[in-house]
XYZ file of C-alpha atoms in Angstrom:
755
model
C -24.539 67.043 -6.993
C -26.055 65.768 -4.348
C -28.139 62.089 -4.295
C -30.500 62.092 -2.413
C -29.836 58.393 -1.043
C -32.502 56.444 1.496
C -30.523 55.239 4.106
C -30.411 51.784 4.552
C -28.795 52.740 0.809
C -26.231 55.413 2.128
C -25.388 52.658 5.143
C -24.255 50.022 2.047
C -22.418 52.531 0.479
C -20.250 53.538 3.913
C -19.656 49.179 4.495
C -18.586 49.218 1.523
C -16.053 51.855 1.859
C -15.171 51.101 5.401
C -14.829 46.995 4.159
C -12.210 47.971 0.685
C -9.528 49.878 3.186
C -10.499 46.485 5.867
C -9.665 44.104 3.029
C -6.693 46.029 1.827
C -5.198 46.685 5.795
C -6.002 43.010 6.151
C -4.752 41.918 2.564
C -1.294 43.221 2.851
C -0.890 41.846 6.180
C 0.266 37.920 6.824
C 1.218 37.491 10.360
C 4.289 35.724 11.062
C 2.829 32.579 12.710
C 1.177 31.626 9.237
C 4.893 30.858 8.202
C 6.488 28.699 10.946
C 5.210 26.118 12.198
C 3.277 24.218 9.028
C 3.070 20.677 8.490
C 5.956 19.185 6.273
C 5.263 18.157 2.564
C 2.306 20.262 1.843
C 2.145 21.368 -1.655
C 1.477 25.172 -3.321
C -1.605 23.446 -4.206
C -2.631 22.276 -0.751
C -1.364 26.181 0.537
C -3.569 27.913 -1.966
C -6.450 28.331 0.175
C -3.303 30.768 2.448
C -1.570 31.947 -0.468
C 0.537 35.478 -0.328
C -1.697 38.702 0.461
C -1.346 40.113 -3.359
C -3.049 37.568 -4.585
C -6.301 37.438 -1.781
C -6.408 41.270 -2.388
C -7.359 40.376 -5.823
C -10.031 37.641 -5.489
C -11.422 40.367 -2.427
C -11.763 42.892 -4.955
C -13.334 40.663 -6.744
C -15.851 39.356 -4.729
C -16.523 42.929 -3.627
C -18.059 44.284 -6.790
C -19.561 40.787 -6.980
C -21.123 42.439 -4.333
C -21.847 45.843 -5.929
C -23.454 44.461 -9.032
C -26.127 42.320 -6.721
C -26.292 45.429 -4.758
C -27.386 47.366 -8.030
C -29.957 44.850 -9.360
C -31.713 45.489 -6.043
C -35.056 46.604 -6.936
C -35.893 48.352 -3.437
C -32.800 51.021 -4.122
C -33.823 54.098 -5.341
C -32.478 55.205 -9.313
C -29.799 57.465 -7.962
C -28.507 55.272 -5.547
C -28.165 52.699 -8.093
C -26.250 54.916 -10.725
C -24.026 55.772 -7.587
C -23.368 52.405 -7.047
C -22.035 52.041 -10.962
C -19.961 54.366 -10.548
C -18.537 52.719 -7.743
C -18.134 49.665 -8.870
C -16.702 51.428 -12.475
C -14.039 52.783 -9.867
C -13.236 49.941 -7.925
C -12.473 48.126 -10.687
C -10.024 50.362 -12.259
C -8.375 50.469 -9.085
C -8.413 47.202 -8.447
C -6.402 46.980 -11.885
C -4.146 49.660 -10.055
C -3.474 48.569 -7.271
C -2.463 44.998 -8.169
C -0.098 46.959 -10.342
C 1.104 48.880 -7.820
C 1.226 46.566 -4.924
C 3.349 43.860 -7.474
C 6.381 46.586 -7.974
C 6.097 47.017 -4.273
C 6.289 43.375 -3.307
C 8.549 43.540 -5.848
C 11.410 45.749 -4.430
C 10.508 44.624 -1.270
C 11.883 41.044 -2.161
C 14.888 42.430 -3.740
C 15.779 44.548 -0.594
C 15.728 40.515 1.286
C 17.427 39.585 -1.198
C 20.624 41.494 -0.521
C 19.883 42.130 2.373
C 20.345 38.073 3.489
C 23.043 37.336 1.164
C 25.309 40.068 2.886
C 23.855 38.745 6.471
C 25.263 34.792 4.919
C 28.389 36.492 3.947
C 29.371 37.070 6.894
C 28.247 34.615 8.641
C 29.735 32.241 6.842
C 32.918 34.161 7.261
C 32.738 33.560 10.737
C 31.668 29.958 10.881
C 33.474 26.446 9.422
C 30.815 25.845 6.759
C 28.418 23.076 7.256
C 28.774 19.205 7.100
C 26.260 18.735 4.860
C 27.912 21.568 1.810
C 28.805 18.983 -0.697
C 24.876 18.093 -0.245
C 23.715 22.382 -1.112
C 22.905 23.567 -5.103
C 25.659 26.532 -5.861
C 23.618 29.401 -6.255
C 26.651 31.334 -7.482
C 27.471 34.871 -8.316
C 23.782 36.199 -9.055
C 23.589 39.247 -7.798
C 19.434 40.137 -7.829
C 17.112 36.859 -9.181
C 14.436 36.981 -11.099
C 11.517 34.310 -11.035
C 11.293 32.476 -14.450
C 8.236 32.073 -16.735
C 8.923 29.247 -18.691
C 6.118 27.310 -19.940
C 8.579 24.530 -19.951
C 8.369 24.790 -15.898
C 4.869 26.098 -15.803
C 4.676 25.992 -11.392
C 7.940 27.122 -11.437
C 5.864 29.864 -10.022
C 3.054 28.616 -7.708
C 7.083 26.247 -5.749
C 8.688 29.913 -5.247
C 5.413 31.535 -3.997
C 5.129 28.033 -1.427
C 9.218 27.883 -0.461
C 8.989 31.472 0.477
C 6.294 31.112 2.813
C 7.683 27.201 3.718
C 10.980 27.170 3.994
C 11.207 27.083 7.378
C 8.404 24.328 8.329
C 11.802 21.245 7.289
C 15.423 20.975 8.121
C 15.926 19.647 4.914
C 15.218 22.874 2.384
C 18.036 24.332 5.031
C 20.067 21.214 4.316
C 19.890 21.935 0.749
C 20.864 25.795 0.650
C 17.518 26.936 1.614
C 18.040 30.430 3.414
C 14.558 32.170 2.363
C 16.220 34.371 -1.101
C 14.813 34.156 -4.197
C 17.993 32.868 -5.907
C 18.643 29.980 -3.406
C 14.967 29.034 -4.047
C 15.251 29.271 -7.352
C 18.565 27.061 -7.340
C 16.911 24.234 -5.098
C 13.869 24.302 -6.852
C 16.328 23.454 -10.132
C 19.103 21.313 -9.133
C 16.869 19.419 -6.701
C 13.507 19.183 -8.072
C 13.597 19.458 -10.891
C 10.581 22.411 -10.984
C 12.397 25.604 -12.568
C 14.895 25.802 -15.327
C 18.190 26.417 -14.954
C 19.629 28.968 -12.927
C 22.216 31.137 -15.497
C 25.234 29.672 -16.619
C 24.680 25.634 -15.779
C 23.420 23.506 -17.839
C 20.186 20.928 -17.284
C 20.617 17.561 -15.625
C 18.375 15.069 -13.569
C 18.578 15.860 -9.631
C 21.048 14.518 -8.117
C 18.176 11.428 -6.570
C 16.343 10.837 -10.691
C 19.754 9.393 -11.698
C 20.565 6.111 -12.559
C 22.751 3.919 -10.528
C 25.943 1.517 -12.542
C 23.022 -1.842 -12.977
C 24.758 -4.774 -11.928
C 26.467 -7.446 -14.411
C 26.288 -9.722 -11.865
C 23.499 -13.113 -11.905
C 21.807 -15.057 -9.187
C 23.132 -18.464 -8.868
C 21.217 -19.955 -6.704
C 22.843 -20.528 -3.101
C 23.226 -23.893 -0.863
C 23.428 -21.697 2.487
C 21.038 -19.260 3.957
C 24.670 -17.746 5.874
C 24.194 -14.371 4.414
C 20.390 -14.845 5.510
C 21.495 -15.461 9.112
C 23.852 -12.542 9.004
C 21.741 -10.432 8.717
C 18.395 -11.410 10.956
C 21.193 -10.815 13.594
C 21.640 -7.120 13.231
C 18.363 -6.463 14.312
C 16.482 -7.737 17.315
C 13.460 -8.641 19.292
C 11.026 -10.923 19.605
C 9.315 -10.039 16.348
C 12.820 -11.628 14.462
C 13.952 -14.026 17.158
C 10.733 -15.387 16.041
C 11.939 -15.216 11.834
C 15.195 -16.399 13.011
C 14.294 -19.292 14.498
C 11.284 -20.623 11.857
C 14.642 -20.079 9.430
C 16.571 -22.688 11.938
C 14.235 -25.220 11.770
C 13.687 -25.021 7.502
C 16.908 -24.854 6.664
C 17.456 -28.149 5.457
C 14.686 -28.467 3.413
C 15.049 -24.688 2.077
C 18.431 -25.882 1.034
C 17.495 -29.333 -1.032
C 14.627 -27.107 -2.385
C 17.501 -24.817 -4.468
C 18.805 -28.019 -5.217
C 16.467 -29.929 -7.171
C 15.649 -26.181 -8.188
C 19.190 -26.180 -9.459
C 18.829 -29.678 -11.508
C 15.668 -28.677 -13.435
C 15.780 -27.925 -17.475
C 12.872 -24.715 -17.062
C 15.257 -22.341 -14.666
C 16.784 -19.212 -16.533
C 18.698 -16.813 -15.880
C 18.012 -13.975 -13.691
C 20.216 -10.280 -12.682
C 21.310 -10.088 -9.290
C 18.647 -7.944 -7.636
C 19.631 -6.038 -4.283
C 16.643 -6.375 -2.130
C 15.592 -4.355 0.764
C 13.253 -6.231 3.440
C 11.463 -3.895 5.672
C 8.772 -4.855 7.589
C 7.479 -1.269 8.665
C 4.834 -3.390 11.578
C 7.600 -4.331 13.494
C 9.043 -0.183 13.203
C 8.635 3.018 15.373
C 5.362 2.266 17.608
C 3.549 0.650 15.578
C 6.802 -2.194 16.136
C 6.807 -1.939 19.835
C 2.869 -2.926 20.060
C 3.508 -5.489 17.582
C 6.208 -6.911 19.219
C 4.439 -7.101 22.724
C 1.481 -9.426 21.347
C 3.763 -11.838 19.389
C 4.896 -13.164 22.778
C 0.764 -13.356 24.383
C -0.327 -14.940 21.101
C -0.636 -12.404 18.581
C -0.385 -13.236 14.441
C 2.331 -14.637 13.486
C 1.031 -14.638 9.433
C 2.878 -12.262 8.763
C 6.262 -12.609 10.651
C 5.408 -16.764 8.962
C 5.801 -14.123 5.228
C 8.711 -12.700 6.060
C 11.170 -15.441 6.524
C 9.991 -17.512 3.926
C 10.539 -14.521 1.814
C 13.927 -13.872 3.783
C 14.839 -17.624 3.026
C 13.312 -18.163 -0.356
C 14.969 -14.645 -2.070
C 18.416 -15.962 -0.613
C 18.447 -19.165 -2.200
C 17.362 -17.296 -5.036
C 20.433 -15.690 -5.439
C 19.867 -12.410 -4.218
C 21.303 -9.747 -2.193
C 19.433 -8.887 1.224
C 18.774 -6.356 4.069
C 16.268 -6.195 6.247
C 15.779 -3.324 8.419
C 13.390 -3.362 11.938
C 14.480 0.202 12.095
C 13.336 3.554 10.919
C 16.590 5.137 11.809
C 18.416 2.654 9.896
C 16.078 2.947 6.437
C 16.739 6.244 6.701
C 20.472 6.313 6.092
C 20.306 2.638 3.894
C 17.940 4.828 1.150
C 19.822 7.964 1.455
C 17.074 10.259 3.541
C 17.584 14.393 3.523
C 17.185 15.101 7.464
C 14.144 16.757 7.841
C 10.746 15.589 8.955
C 10.571 14.440 4.223
C 8.910 17.929 2.031
C 13.103 16.803 0.477
C 13.651 13.963 -1.530
C 16.641 11.498 -1.055
C 19.900 12.919 -1.803
C 20.974 10.497 -3.455
C 19.687 7.257 -6.294
C 18.144 4.307 -4.549
C 20.701 1.807 -4.796
C 17.553 -1.304 -4.204
C 16.503 -2.444 -7.296
C 13.363 -4.400 -5.087
C 11.918 -2.680 -1.867
C 9.827 -5.248 0.076
C 7.506 -3.221 1.977
C 3.583 -3.604 4.392
C 1.563 -0.459 4.601
C 3.073 0.977 7.233
C 6.380 0.674 6.335
C 5.348 2.566 3.115
C 3.137 5.415 5.036
C 7.197 6.087 6.198
C 8.552 4.986 3.077
C 6.651 8.806 1.857
C 6.941 9.943 5.413
C 11.097 10.336 3.969
C 11.814 10.571 -0.224
C 10.382 13.028 -0.659
C 9.532 13.857 -4.942
C 11.420 10.139 -5.348
C 9.257 8.096 -3.715
C 6.407 8.559 -6.583
C 9.637 8.136 -9.152
C 11.021 5.027 -6.993
C 7.086 3.594 -6.236
C 7.748 0.962 -9.106
C 10.082 -1.014 -6.784
C 7.694 -1.409 -4.230
C 6.499 -4.705 -3.431
C 3.712 -4.645 -0.160
C 2.864 -8.083 1.668
C -1.532 -8.341 2.682
C -2.326 -10.427 3.829
C -6.164 -9.796 2.763
C -5.928 -7.839 -0.975
C -6.104 -4.427 -2.006
C -8.619 -4.213 -4.735
C -8.303 -1.916 -7.645
C -11.264 0.284 -7.344
C -9.699 1.092 -3.332
C -6.068 1.934 -4.706
C -6.374 5.528 -6.895
C -7.092 8.570 -4.112
C -9.855 10.368 -6.250
C -11.596 6.694 -7.947
C -11.555 5.703 -4.054
C -13.263 9.468 -2.647
C -15.589 9.636 -5.938
C -16.894 5.647 -5.682
C -17.133 5.786 -1.744
C -14.316 3.208 -1.657
C -11.690 4.808 0.937
C -10.980 3.859 3.451
C -7.218 4.051 5.332
C -5.057 1.158 3.195
C -6.123 2.413 0.343
C -5.836 5.344 -2.173
C -1.371 4.536 -3.091
C -1.886 4.280 -6.713
C 0.895 1.094 -6.694
C -0.274 -1.382 -9.533
C -2.823 -3.572 -7.656
C -0.653 -6.673 -8.326
C 2.401 -4.557 -6.886
C -0.154 -5.809 -3.512
C 1.351 -9.293 -2.158
C -1.030 -11.657 -0.909
C -1.115 -14.830 1.877
C -3.336 -16.955 0.445
C -4.515 -16.931 -3.655
C -7.756 -15.271 -3.101
C -7.371 -11.716 -4.829
C -6.201 -12.512 -8.170
C -5.520 -8.662 -8.711
C -3.121 -8.800 -6.026
C -0.058 -11.349 -6.647
C -0.305 -14.514 -4.505
C 2.929 -14.687 -2.393
C 2.160 -17.200 0.035
C 4.109 -19.195 3.062
C 5.755 -22.703 2.929
C 4.058 -25.006 5.191
C 6.414 -26.945 8.068
C 4.907 -30.455 8.197
C 8.498 -31.938 6.408
C 10.707 -30.953 9.368
C 8.606 -32.368 11.883
C 7.714 -35.730 9.471
C 11.651 -36.215 9.375
C 12.197 -36.859 12.977
C 9.933 -40.634 13.112
C 13.015 -42.458 12.817
C 12.890 -44.209 9.251
C 11.235 -48.104 9.978
C 8.704 -46.089 12.588
C 7.794 -44.524 9.345
C 5.106 -46.133 7.230
C 3.423 -47.377 10.282
C 3.437 -44.132 12.171
C 2.925 -41.382 9.808
C -0.799 -42.006 9.783
C -1.480 -42.573 12.601
C -3.533 -40.461 15.257
C -4.795 -39.953 19.243
C -8.726 -39.337 18.774
C -7.346 -35.812 19.814
C -9.287 -32.547 19.032
C -6.791 -29.398 18.682
C -9.071 -25.886 18.935
C -6.738 -23.234 17.329
C -7.706 -19.916 19.224
C -4.971 -18.831 21.615
C -6.231 -16.114 22.412
C -9.235 -15.882 25.238
C -11.735 -13.285 23.266
C -11.285 -16.221 20.445
C -13.614 -18.795 22.283
C -16.537 -15.622 23.064
C -19.727 -17.963 22.043
C -18.192 -21.135 21.341
C -18.724 -23.040 24.305
C -21.804 -25.595 23.004
C -19.392 -26.012 19.062
C -16.595 -26.693 21.250
C -18.627 -29.416 23.447
C -20.006 -31.653 20.591
C -17.075 -32.138 19.642
C -15.566 -33.099 23.201
C -17.844 -35.721 23.584
C -16.080 -37.449 20.205
C -12.506 -36.557 20.949
C -10.515 -34.635 23.333
C -9.906 -31.884 23.107
C -6.410 -29.772 24.202
C -6.274 -25.857 23.523
C -3.057 -23.586 23.664
C -4.685 -20.175 24.916
C -2.149 -17.987 26.046
C -2.595 -17.731 30.311
C -1.121 -14.803 32.036
C 0.291 -15.097 35.629
C -2.821 -14.805 37.774
C -5.260 -15.403 34.723
C -8.830 -17.072 35.497
C -9.145 -19.060 32.923
C -12.363 -18.561 30.998
C -12.105 -21.602 28.814
C -14.598 -24.500 29.714
C -13.711 -27.998 32.090
C -12.796 -30.594 30.339
C -10.662 -28.494 27.529
C -6.898 -29.193 27.977
C -4.727 -25.923 27.467
C -1.686 -26.509 26.971
C -1.060 -22.873 27.176
C 1.232 -20.588 24.195
C 3.447 -23.447 23.059
C 7.039 -22.836 20.936
C 6.137 -23.702 17.355
C 7.861 -27.360 17.469
C 5.569 -28.321 20.191
C 2.552 -26.858 18.733
C 3.570 -28.733 15.554
C 4.116 -32.159 17.761
C 1.018 -31.773 19.107
C -0.553 -31.903 15.788
C 1.189 -34.383 13.749
C -0.604 -36.792 16.473
C -4.843 -35.216 16.616
C -6.765 -36.136 14.200
C -9.159 -32.957 13.825
C -8.011 -29.451 13.624
C -11.105 -26.706 15.741
C -11.830 -23.801 13.373
C -13.650 -21.590 15.667
C -14.268 -18.718 13.384
C -11.164 -15.857 13.995
C -8.215 -15.427 13.426
C -9.380 -15.138 9.503
C -6.984 -17.202 6.858
C -4.023 -18.194 8.584
C -1.215 -20.724 7.764
C -1.797 -22.636 11.084
C -5.373 -24.521 9.177
C -2.579 -25.569 5.906
C 0.278 -26.866 8.298
C -1.873 -29.450 10.049
C -4.006 -30.507 6.861
C 0.287 -30.428 6.165
C 0.818 -33.071 9.283
C -2.051 -35.073 8.113
C -5.203 -32.753 10.619
C -8.579 -32.511 9.253
C -10.049 -28.539 9.390
C -13.245 -28.310 10.641
C -14.663 -24.790 10.571
C -17.849 -22.241 10.789
C -19.493 -21.270 7.531
C -20.150 -17.665 7.496
C -24.392 -17.237 7.018
C -24.520 -14.661 5.605
C -21.214 -13.995 4.751
C -18.526 -12.270 6.638
C -17.261 -8.812 4.386
C -16.671 -4.839 5.753
C -20.106 -4.747 5.788
C -20.802 -7.015 8.403
C -17.621 -7.847 10.153
C -15.380 -5.099 12.488
C -12.196 -7.035 11.155
C -12.380 -5.960 7.615
C -14.573 -2.823 8.051
C -11.456 -0.287 6.257
C -9.957 -2.772 4.845
C -9.743 -2.200 0.952
C -11.821 -5.025 0.004
C -14.952 -6.226 -0.855
C -14.364 -9.802 -0.623
C -17.385 -11.853 0.521
C -16.119 -14.621 3.239
C -18.116 -17.571 2.958
C -15.970 -19.709 5.804
C -13.086 -18.620 8.221
C -10.148 -20.155 5.618
C -12.053 -20.132 2.375
C -8.807 -21.158 0.372
C -8.837 -24.866 2.459
C -12.217 -24.606 1.694
C -12.019 -24.048 -2.743
C -8.696 -25.213 -3.435
C -8.234 -28.406 -0.495
C -11.656 -29.418 0.172
C -13.313 -32.643 1.092
C -11.472 -35.049 2.837
C -9.721 -32.270 4.577
C -12.008 -29.620 5.383
C -15.442 -30.182 6.372
C -17.518 -26.821 6.495
C -19.914 -26.482 8.869
C -22.804 -24.373 10.817
C -21.696 -24.589 13.932
C -25.149 -23.314 15.161
C -25.810 -27.239 14.573
C -25.545 -28.950 16.449
C -26.783 -32.543 14.790
C -24.208 -30.554 11.430
C -21.102 -30.778 14.156
C -22.414 -34.114 15.234
C -22.227 -35.996 11.889
C -19.272 -34.101 10.517
C -16.890 -35.069 13.724
C -18.032 -38.888 13.697
C -17.682 -39.083 9.560
C -14.672 -37.687 10.450
C -13.573 -39.843 12.383
C -14.089 -43.116 9.889
C -12.353 -40.869 7.154
C -8.768 -42.119 7.424
C -6.379 -39.193 5.559
C -2.489 -39.158 4.185
C -0.771 -35.350 4.934
C -0.938 -33.165 2.452
C 0.815 -29.748 1.063
C -0.512 -27.996 -2.397
C 2.678 -27.199 -3.434
C 2.375 -23.448 -3.818
C 2.827 -24.399 0.511
C 6.290 -26.040 -0.478
C 9.691 -25.054 -0.877
C 9.910 -25.660 -4.755
C 6.441 -23.558 -4.783
C 7.578 -20.243 -3.464
C 10.932 -21.036 -5.232
C 9.576 -20.993 -8.433
C 6.681 -18.758 -7.994
C 9.008 -15.910 -6.441
C 11.731 -16.326 -8.619
C 8.769 -15.947 -11.846
C 7.961 -12.710 -10.204
C 11.262 -11.133 -10.207
C 12.477 -12.208 -13.730
C 8.891 -11.481 -15.937
C 6.374 -8.868 -13.139
C 8.711 -5.356 -14.568
C 5.921 -2.512 -13.196
C 8.543 0.554 -14.181
C 8.494 -0.009 -18.108
C 5.758 1.782 -19.777
C 5.365 -0.924 -22.191
C 2.087 -3.326 -21.926
C 2.668 -6.266 -20.173
C 3.872 -9.564 -21.900
C 3.535 -11.547 -19.253
C 1.848 -14.181 -19.069
C 1.759 -14.503 -22.779
C -1.001 -13.570 -25.196
C -1.732 -17.017 -25.595
C -2.548 -18.497 -22.338
C -5.657 -16.306 -22.471
C -9.004 -17.182 -22.281
C -12.346 -14.878 -22.608
C -15.381 -14.391 -21.036
C -17.983 -13.122 -21.197
C -20.184 -12.887 -17.341
C -23.203 -13.257 -16.439
C -25.063 -9.600 -14.740
C -23.867 -8.866 -11.880
C -20.647 -11.498 -11.524
C -17.277 -10.239 -10.501
C -14.786 -11.559 -13.499
C -12.381 -13.403 -10.637
C -16.235 -15.452 -10.260
C -16.847 -15.536 -13.714
C -12.691 -17.106 -14.380
C -13.535 -19.098 -11.261
C -16.369 -21.130 -12.350
C -14.647 -22.710 -15.299
C -11.680 -23.393 -13.269
C -9.694 -20.886 -14.749
C -8.136 -18.402 -12.786
C -9.145 -13.861 -13.506
C -4.944 -12.155 -14.942
C -5.479 -9.042 -14.780
C -2.124 -8.567 -16.479
C -4.157 -9.515 -19.954
C -6.307 -7.002 -19.336
C -5.694 -5.164 -21.860
C -5.976 -7.582 -24.725
C -10.002 -7.916 -24.302
C -10.173 -3.329 -24.040
C -10.510 -2.827 -27.461
C -13.953 -2.703 -30.026
C -12.301 -5.964 -31.951
C -12.931 -8.156 -28.373
C -16.511 -7.003 -28.466
C -16.523 -8.605 -31.790
C -15.392 -11.848 -31.644
C -17.419 -12.620 -28.429
C -20.461 -11.811 -31.451
C -21.482 -8.738 -29.925
C -23.598 -5.287 -31.871
C -22.129 -2.441 -30.553
C -25.291 0.183 -30.622
C -22.364 2.739 -28.712
C -18.676 2.374 -27.680
C -17.462 4.693 -24.921
C -14.845 4.521 -22.903
C -14.549 5.731 -19.134
C -13.027 5.417 -15.660
C -14.647 2.517 -14.199
C -13.553 -0.883 -12.206
C -15.839 -2.166 -14.471
C -14.829 -2.161 -17.638
C -14.559 -3.657 -20.347
C -18.549 -4.700 -19.402
C -21.191 -5.201 -21.939
C -25.106 -3.622 -21.163
C -27.786 -5.402 -22.758
C -30.508 -2.406 -22.088
C -29.270 -0.506 -25.608
C -25.727 -2.998 -26.572
C -23.980 0.249 -24.758
C -19.913 -1.483 -25.159
C -17.890 0.669 -22.590
C -13.988 0.041 -22.289
C -11.558 0.897 -19.082
C -9.841 3.917 -19.607
C -7.845 3.628 -16.835
C -5.107 0.830 -16.604
C -4.648 1.034 -12.961
C -8.518 0.206 -12.999
C -8.223 -3.060 -14.653
C -10.020 -5.252 -12.139
C -10.576 -9.047 -11.731
C -13.555 -7.840 -8.342
C -16.596 -5.958 -9.189
C -19.941 -6.901 -10.212
C -23.431 -4.768 -11.707
C -26.496 -6.005 -11.830
C -26.356 -4.065 -15.389
C -22.827 -5.130 -16.360
C -21.938 -8.160 -18.393
C -17.867 -8.578 -17.848
C -15.220 -8.758 -20.671
C -13.248 -10.940 -18.330
C -9.682 -12.339 -19.072
C -9.426 -16.020 -17.487
C -6.396 -18.140 -17.946
C -5.260 -21.808 -16.939
C -2.982 -22.077 -13.941
C -0.520 -25.097 -12.991
C -1.840 -27.855 -10.775
C -1.259 -26.790 -6.955
C -0.026 -23.541 -8.201
C -2.655 -20.828 -9.073
C -0.353 -17.687 -9.842
C 1.868 -19.389 -12.788
C -0.414 -21.034 -16.857
C 1.472 -23.808 -17.599
C 3.021 -21.564 -20.387
C 4.391 -18.737 -17.552
C 7.636 -20.417 -16.410
C-alpha cells in the first residue's frame, strides 16, 4: 500500500528518521574531554545534564515522540500522513524500550570488561612499584572479582554517586589518594567507607567513615591563667605586619588581661567549663587576600579586625583554653587533616578542634578543604563578622528566592555563630573587643593622676587615616578648626603631595602607642563619616575625648552605600557610629548635620563648655569580654538537636510589635534587647492566645518575619524553619511576635539571669 504524502509531510518524516539515527550516534558517543578537567566537588545533581549517554538517549527519544505527537495534531497534514505518523510514534515507543534494554546490557558488559582489564593492569603495576605512601588511607576492595552497583533503599543515591565518580574520579587527586582507580569496585569501596553513600562491601560491617568518628574528648577543666606565654609562643610561629600588630597589642595589654583574670577567679559566679581545643584562623590574612590585607596594614588600612583577633586570643588564653593560630592555608590543611587535592573528598580523620574561630574568607577555605566533613563539623565554627549577617541572607535557597542573595551570605549556619564587633545585630553573637584606655592612664604618675587625668588641650584629632576619607569634608573641618587646633594622622606615601587643608597639623601614620597618647591630650575626636563602626571612637571616649560625628539623612544602607552594598544586612545606619550614638550618647557623643555649619559650630562650643570623664562601657573592658566569651563557650551549643535552653525561659518578655516594625526595634524601644534563642517559646498557637489575639487561621510558613499576626483577616502565622527566626525584618501588613529580654548594665549580650 502506497501513501500519498504531501511534500512537507514527507520531508518531516525523512527529517525525523535522520534525527533518530543522529541522536542514537550522539547518545552512544561521550567525548573523552567531558570526563576530565572538571571543577572539583560538584555533585551529581549539578552535573545531571551532562550524564551518561544512556540517560540522554531515553530523554531524546521521549522528546522525539512528543514531536511526532505534535505533528500528528497539525491540521494541514492529510489523514494518510497522520496514520503513518501514528504508526511511527508506536514504533518509536517500542524501539525506545528495546534500545534502552539493549544499551543497558551492552554498557553493563563493557563496564565488567573494563573492571577486569583495570584490575589486571593495577595488579601488574603494583607488583613492579613500591606501595604508595598513603596506602593506609585507601579503602580495601577485598578479593571481589566483579562489583554490582547495589540497589538499596537505605542508600538511595548510591547509583548516582557511582555514575558521577566514573566520569569525574580524575578531576581531583584526592580520589586516587583514597584508592579510587576508575573501577566500579574501587568507587563502591570509597563510597561505602569514606563518604557513606553506598552500603558496606561484602564481608565488611557498617562503620562510620573515619572522619565521622568521635575522638576521645578531653576531661580537663579550663583553669584561669595568669600568663599569656602560650599565646606569645603561638604568635611567634606566624609572620607578617598583621601578626606583628596583634603581638604588639597583646603585649601592651597583657597586664590588664592578667589582672582581669585574677579578679574573675575571685568572683563567685564563675562555673567550671571543659578545656577547649581552639583553632584561630583569620582567613583574611591567608592566601591572595592575605597579601592584599598585609599591604594595607602599613598604609593606614583597617585594623579593627586585627584588634578583635588579638583580644580574642588573649581572652581565650586567660580563660584556660588551648589555642592554635594559623595564617596559612597550607598549615590549615595539615591541622585539619585535609586529603591532598582540590577539596572534593572528606578530611582523613576526625576534627581535633572543639571550636574554630575564622572569618568569611576562612569559611570558604575550610569548605574547599573538608569536602563532606564541612557540613558535619560546621556547628563548631564561629565567624568573626564585623557588620553582621541577618537570617534572611543566611539560607541559600531562601535568599535566592526572596532577593536576599549576596556574595557573603548563604552558608546555612546558625545566625548566632556569626560574631560581631558591636551589638548591632541581635541575631548574631556580640564578640566585641577591649578598649586600651587603662594602659595609657597608668603612665601618669600617681600623685599627678587627679590633676592631669581630665585636663585637655584645645585640640581636635580627626578620625581618618587616608586621603579619600576627607573628600567633601573641608567646610565641616574648617568650622571645627576655628575653635580647636586640628590634628590628623593621615598616611602620606613618599613623594606624595598632600591634599589636606593647610590648617591641618598632620602627624602621618602613628603607632598605636603614639596615637593613644595624642588622644589623651585631645578634647574632641572628629568623625568624617567613614570608616563605619570602628574601635577608635570607643578608645577615644575611654581617654576622655568627646566624639563628634556626622548624622546620615537618609540613613546609609545597601540601597545607597557602596560599602554596605552586597553585605548580608538590611540595617539602616543613621550615623558613622550607631553604637556610640545609641548606647553611649551625650555628653560623650554628639551627632550633627555636617552640612549645617551653624549646627557644627554650636556643637563644638557646647563640647568646650562641658567637662567629661573617661568612660568605658563594661562590655569593652577585659572583665566584660572574659565574662561574655566564657558564657558563650559554656552555654552555646550549635551541635545539639535540642531546643536552646540559654538564656532561660524566665528571661522572656513577649512583645507584639506595631505594623511595619522589626523585633530589634520593638525590643529596643522598651529598653530591652531581642533574643533570637527565645523565639521557639513564642512560635506556638498558645503564644497568640496569651496575647489575646483571636486567629481566624493558623498556618506555618518559611518566612523570616514569622511568627506574626496580620490584622486584616486575623491570620496568625508560625515559623517553619528555625534558622529563619529573625529579630531583623518588618512588613507593613504584619505585627511581629517578639522575644525580648533585659540585659546587664553595660553588657548587652548577657541578661541578669544568664550567668
